[in-house]
PDB file of C-alpha atoms in Angstrom:
ATOM      1  CA  MET A  83       7.729  19.665 -14.791  1.00 42.00           C
ATOM      2  CA  ASN A  84       8.388  16.352 -16.074  1.00 43.00           C
ATOM      3  CA  GLU A  85       9.831  14.528 -12.854  1.00 53.00           C
ATOM      4  CA  LYS A  86       8.812  11.090 -11.040  1.00 57.00           C
ATOM      5  CA  ILE A  87       7.355  12.326  -7.771  1.00 65.00           C
ATOM      6  CA  SER A  88       9.751  10.228  -5.359  1.00 68.00           C
ATOM      7  CA  ASN A  89       6.885   8.913  -2.589  1.00 86.00           C
ATOM      8  CA  TYR A  90       4.432   7.504  -5.535  1.00 93.00           C
ATOM      9  CA  GLU A  91       5.470   4.236  -4.421  1.00 94.00           C
ATOM     10  CA  SER A  92       5.317   4.663  -0.415  1.00 94.00           C
ATOM     11  CA  ILE A  93       1.680   6.465  -1.477  1.00 95.00           C
ATOM     12  CA  ILE A  94       0.504   2.943  -2.691  1.00 96.00           C
ATOM     13  CA  GLU A  95       2.196   1.028  -0.392  1.00 96.00           C
ATOM     14  CA  HIS A  96      -0.135   2.858   2.192  1.00 95.00           C
ATOM     15  CA  TRP A  97      -3.399   2.408   0.072  1.00 96.00           C
ATOM     16  CA  ILE A  98      -2.193  -1.422   0.283  1.00 97.00           C
ATOM     17  CA  SER A  99      -1.999  -1.672   3.603  1.00 96.00           C
ATOM     18  CA  ASP A 100      -5.187   0.576   4.264  1.00 95.00           C
ATOM     19  CA  PHE A 101      -7.135  -2.099   2.157  1.00 96.00           C
ATOM     20  CA  VAL A 102      -5.826  -5.266   3.755  1.00 96.00           C
ATOM     21  CA  GLU A 103      -7.023  -3.918   7.094  1.00 95.00           C
ATOM     22  CA  THR A 104     -10.013  -3.404   6.191  1.00 95.00           C
ATOM     23  CA  MET A 105     -10.827  -6.309   3.578  1.00 94.00           C
ATOM     24  CA  LYS A 106     -13.968  -8.772   5.172  1.00 92.00           C
ATOM     25  CA  TYR A 107     -11.851 -11.967   4.552  1.00 85.00           C
ATOM     26  CA  GLU A 108      -8.541 -12.852   5.703  1.00 83.00           C
ATOM     27  CA  ASN A 109      -7.818 -15.142   2.898  1.00 84.00           C
ATOM     28  CA  PRO A 110      -9.824 -13.743   0.033  1.00 91.00           C
ATOM     29  CA  ASP A 111     -10.668 -14.834  -3.443  1.00 88.00           C
ATOM     30  CA  VAL A 112      -9.143 -13.159  -6.659  1.00 88.00           C
ATOM     31  CA  GLY A 113     -11.193 -10.126  -7.735  1.00 83.00           C
ATOM     32  CA  ASP A 114     -11.946  -9.763  -3.636  1.00 86.00           C
ATOM     33  CA  ARG A 115     -12.654  -5.534  -3.507  1.00 88.00           C
ATOM     34  CA  THR A 116     -13.727  -5.414   0.298  1.00 90.00           C
ATOM     35  CA  GLY A 117     -11.060  -3.279   1.381  1.00 93.00           C
ATOM     36  CA  ASP A 118     -11.191   0.603   1.908  1.00 93.00           C
ATOM     37  CA  GLN A 119     -10.100   2.111  -1.003  1.00 92.00           C
ATOM     38  CA  PRO A 120      -9.221   5.712  -2.807  1.00 91.00           C
ATOM     39  CA  PHE A 121     -12.504   7.446  -4.246  1.00 88.00           C
ATOM     40  CA  GLY A 122     -11.958   6.726  -7.954  1.00 86.00           C
ATOM     41  CA  VAL A 123      -9.631   3.636  -7.780  1.00 92.00           C
ATOM     42  CA  LYS A 124      -9.883   0.705  -7.779  1.00 93.00           C
ATOM     43  CA  ILE A 125      -8.148  -1.935  -6.164  1.00 96.00           C
ATOM     44  CA  MET A 126      -8.330  -5.929  -6.233  1.00 94.00           C
ATOM     45  CA  PHE A 127      -6.960  -8.746  -4.657  1.00 95.00           C
ATOM     46  CA  ASP A 128      -5.026 -10.296  -7.584  1.00 94.00           C
ATOM     47  CA  GLY A 129      -3.645 -13.965  -5.998  1.00 95.00           C
ATOM     48  CA  TYR A 130      -1.224 -15.074  -3.524  1.00 96.00           C
ATOM     49  CA  GLY A 131       2.721 -15.378  -3.261  1.00 95.00           C
ATOM     50  CA  PHE A 132       4.747 -17.866  -4.906  1.00 95.00           C
ATOM     51  CA  ASN A 133       5.271 -21.181  -2.450  1.00 94.00           C
ATOM     52  CA  GLU A 134       8.922 -22.485  -3.005  1.00 94.00           C
ATOM     53  CA  LYS A 135       8.107 -25.671  -1.305  1.00 95.00           C
ATOM     54  CA  THR A 136       4.917 -26.512  -3.348  1.00 96.00           C
ATOM     55  CA  ASN A 137       6.017 -24.253  -6.548  1.00 97.00           C
ATOM     56  CA  GLN A 138       2.254 -22.989  -6.570  1.00 96.00           C
ATOM     57  CA  ASN A 139       1.085 -19.921  -5.929  1.00 94.00           C
ATOM     58  CA  ASP A 140      -0.804 -20.772  -2.433  1.00 94.00           C
ATOM     59  CA  ASP A 141       1.656 -18.859   0.059  1.00 96.00           C
ATOM     60  CA  THR A 142      -1.500 -17.493   1.829  1.00 96.00           C
ATOM     61  CA  ASP A 143       0.964 -14.894   3.875  1.00 96.00           C
ATOM     62  CA  VAL A 144       2.153 -12.857   0.638  1.00 97.00           C
ATOM     63  CA  LEU A 145      -1.098 -11.153  -0.637  1.00 97.00           C
ATOM     64  CA  SER A 146      -0.699  -9.589  -4.544  1.00 97.00           C
ATOM     65  CA  PHE A 147      -3.100  -6.762  -6.168  1.00 97.00           C
ATOM     66  CA  ALA A 148      -4.018  -5.330  -9.185  1.00 94.00           C
ATOM     67  CA  VAL A 149      -4.409  -1.378  -8.550  1.00 96.00           C
ATOM     68  CA  PHE A 150      -6.204   0.751 -11.257  1.00 94.00           C
ATOM     69  CA  ILE A 151      -5.960   4.413 -11.567  1.00 94.00           C
ATOM     70  CA  HIS A 152      -8.167   5.358 -14.135  1.00 92.00           C
ATOM     71  CA  ILE A 153      -7.240   9.052 -15.963  1.00 90.00           C
ATOM     72  CA  ASP A 154     -10.782  10.180 -14.413  1.00 89.00           C
ATOM     73  CA  CYS A 155      -9.868   9.640 -11.021  1.00 88.00           C
ATOM     74  CA  MET A 156      -9.926  13.194  -9.915  1.00 88.00           C
ATOM     75  CA  GLU A 157     -12.901  14.669 -11.557  1.00 85.00           C
ATOM     76  CA  GLY A 158     -15.019  13.482  -8.636  1.00 78.00           C
ATOM     77  CA  LYS A 159     -17.023   9.840 -10.808  1.00 77.00           C
ATOM     78  CA  ARG A 160     -16.837   6.525  -9.729  1.00 80.00           C
ATOM     79  CA  PHE A 161     -14.216   4.192 -11.291  1.00 81.00           C
ATOM     80  CA  PRO A 162     -15.800   2.586 -14.634  1.00 78.00           C
ATOM     81  CA  GLU A 163     -16.704  -0.889 -14.001  1.00 84.00           C
ATOM     82  CA  HIS A 164     -14.730  -2.927 -16.298  1.00 78.00           C
ATOM     83  CA  GLU A 165     -16.052  -5.638 -18.805  1.00 82.00           C
ATOM     84  CA  THR A 166     -15.292  -9.299 -17.666  1.00 80.00           C
ATOM     85  CA  THR A 167     -13.626 -11.925 -19.741  1.00 76.00           C
ATOM     86  CA  PRO A 168     -13.399 -15.739 -19.223  1.00 79.00           C
ATOM     87  CA  TRP A 169      -9.716 -15.584 -18.007  1.00 76.00           C
ATOM     88  CA  GLY A 170     -10.386 -11.943 -15.494  1.00 76.00           C
ATOM     89  CA  ILE A 171     -11.215  -8.354 -16.704  1.00 79.00           C
ATOM     90  CA  ALA A 172     -10.210  -6.338 -19.611  1.00 78.00           C
ATOM     91  CA  HIS A 173      -8.017  -3.477 -19.009  1.00 81.00           C
ATOM     92  CA  ARG A 174      -8.165  -0.061 -20.799  1.00 88.00           C
ATOM     93  CA  PRO A 175      -4.630   0.861 -21.436  1.00 86.00           C
ATOM     94  CA  ASP A 176      -6.014   3.796 -22.961  1.00 90.00           C
ATOM     95  CA  GLN A 177      -7.802   4.637 -19.918  1.00 91.00           C
ATOM     96  CA  GLU A 178      -5.977   3.697 -16.650  1.00 93.00           C
ATOM     97  CA  ILE A 179      -2.559   2.332 -15.997  1.00 93.00           C
ATOM     98  CA  CYS A 180      -2.355  -1.177 -13.497  1.00 94.00           C
ATOM     99  CA  ILE A 181      -0.215  -1.000 -11.286  1.00 95.00           C
ATOM    100  CA  PHE A 182       1.042  -4.184  -9.203  1.00 94.00           C
ATOM    101  CA  ALA A 183       1.527  -3.975  -5.334  1.00 96.00           C
ATOM    102  CA  TYR A 184       2.231  -7.354  -3.055  1.00 97.00           C
ATOM    103  CA  TYR A 185       1.223  -7.338   1.012  1.00 97.00           C
ATOM    104  CA  ASP A 186       3.459  -9.881   3.032  1.00 97.00           C
ATOM    105  CA  LYS A 187       1.047 -10.654   6.115  1.00 96.00           C
ATOM    106  CA  ARG A 188       3.990 -11.639   8.626  1.00 96.00           C
ATOM    107  CA  THR A 189       6.202  -8.279   7.976  1.00 97.00           C
ATOM    108  CA  ARG A 190       2.519  -5.728   7.822  1.00 96.00           C
ATOM    109  CA  LEU A 191       4.762  -4.710   4.767  1.00 96.00           C
ATOM    110  CA  ALA A 192       3.187  -3.923   1.319  1.00 96.00           C
ATOM    111  CA  GLU A 193       5.638  -3.677  -1.934  1.00 96.00           C
ATOM    112  CA  VAL A 194       4.350  -1.929  -5.409  1.00 95.00           C
ATOM    113  CA  VAL A 195       5.862  -2.993  -8.519  1.00 93.00           C
ATOM    114  CA  PRO A 196       7.044  -0.054 -10.806  1.00 91.00           C
ATOM    115  CA  PHE A 197       5.228   0.798 -13.215  1.00 90.00           C
ATOM    116  CA  GLU A 198       7.803   2.311 -15.636  1.00 86.00           C
ATOM    117  CA  ASP A 199       9.744  -0.223 -17.260  1.00 77.00           C
ATOM    118  CA  GLY A 200       6.178  -2.344 -18.338  1.00 80.00           C
ATOM    119  CA  ASN A 201       4.060  -1.186 -21.262  1.00 84.00           C
ATOM    120  CA  ASN A 202       0.614  -1.696 -20.216  1.00 85.00           C
ATOM    121  CA  THR A 203      -1.162   1.897 -20.383  1.00 92.00           C
ATOM    122  CA  LYS A 204      -0.783   4.750 -23.003  1.00 92.00           C
ATOM    123  CA  LEU A 205      -1.046   7.535 -20.267  1.00 93.00           C
ATOM    124  CA  SER A 206       1.969   9.341 -19.778  1.00 92.00           C
ATOM    125  CA  ASN A 207       4.460   8.559 -16.455  1.00 92.00           C
ATOM    126  CA  GLN A 208       3.945  11.914 -15.765  1.00 92.00           C
ATOM    127  CA  LEU A 209       0.022  12.260 -16.158  1.00 93.00           C
ATOM    128  CA  ILE A 210       0.382   8.623 -13.696  1.00 93.00           C
ATOM    129  CA  TYR A 211       2.374  10.951 -11.082  1.00 94.00           C
ATOM    130  CA  GLU A 212       0.596  13.396 -10.816  1.00 93.00           C
ATOM    131  CA  LEU A 213      -3.390  11.493 -10.641  1.00 94.00           C
ATOM    132  CA  ILE A 214      -1.616   9.005  -7.852  1.00 94.00           C
ATOM    133  CA  SER A 215      -0.521  12.345  -5.759  1.00 92.00           C
ATOM    134  CA  GLY A 216      -3.733  14.390  -6.110  1.00 92.00           C
ATOM    135  CA  VAL A 217      -6.415  11.153  -5.610  1.00 92.00           C
ATOM    136  CA  ASN A 218      -3.873  10.687  -2.623  1.00 91.00           C
ATOM    137  CA  ASN A 219      -3.945  14.888  -0.974  1.00 88.00           C
ATOM    138  CA  ARG A 220      -8.047  14.379  -1.842  1.00 84.00           C
ATOM    139  CA  LYS A 221      -7.715  11.444   0.476  1.00 72.00           C
ATOM    140  CA  TYR A 222      -6.213  12.880   3.136  1.00 64.00           C
ATOM    141  CA  LYS A 223      -6.814  16.093   2.896  1.00 60.00           C
ATOM    142  CA  LYS A 224      -8.138  17.848   6.260  1.00 44.00           C
TER     143      LYS A 224
END
């Protein structure tokens, strides 16, 4: 089976919406992780949207998120902490995928940036689809 799960973007959009609805702060600081997230997945606030009037990333109605999915997320382990650097966290491309998403507070809609064309992971696309589906099935298992 080497096919894309057609709904992975909608799954992550749902995770982002849940995260935003449960965040502790309305205008979070970069790195905020106070919202609910699936076990084994790290969702982190990454900044604000681009404001064409100010030519800055200061549109507080658009939130940017980094969604990290670790290769071991289905093994019942907590998400391993990242090493920090002066400019942020150290991404581990051989162990995880980082998928970016945006949430618009005005419309209450999330949008995922497709990862397939990027080169920020060594994991296969098929494995990533399976991890997303597995985490989602576990999260909403009745």
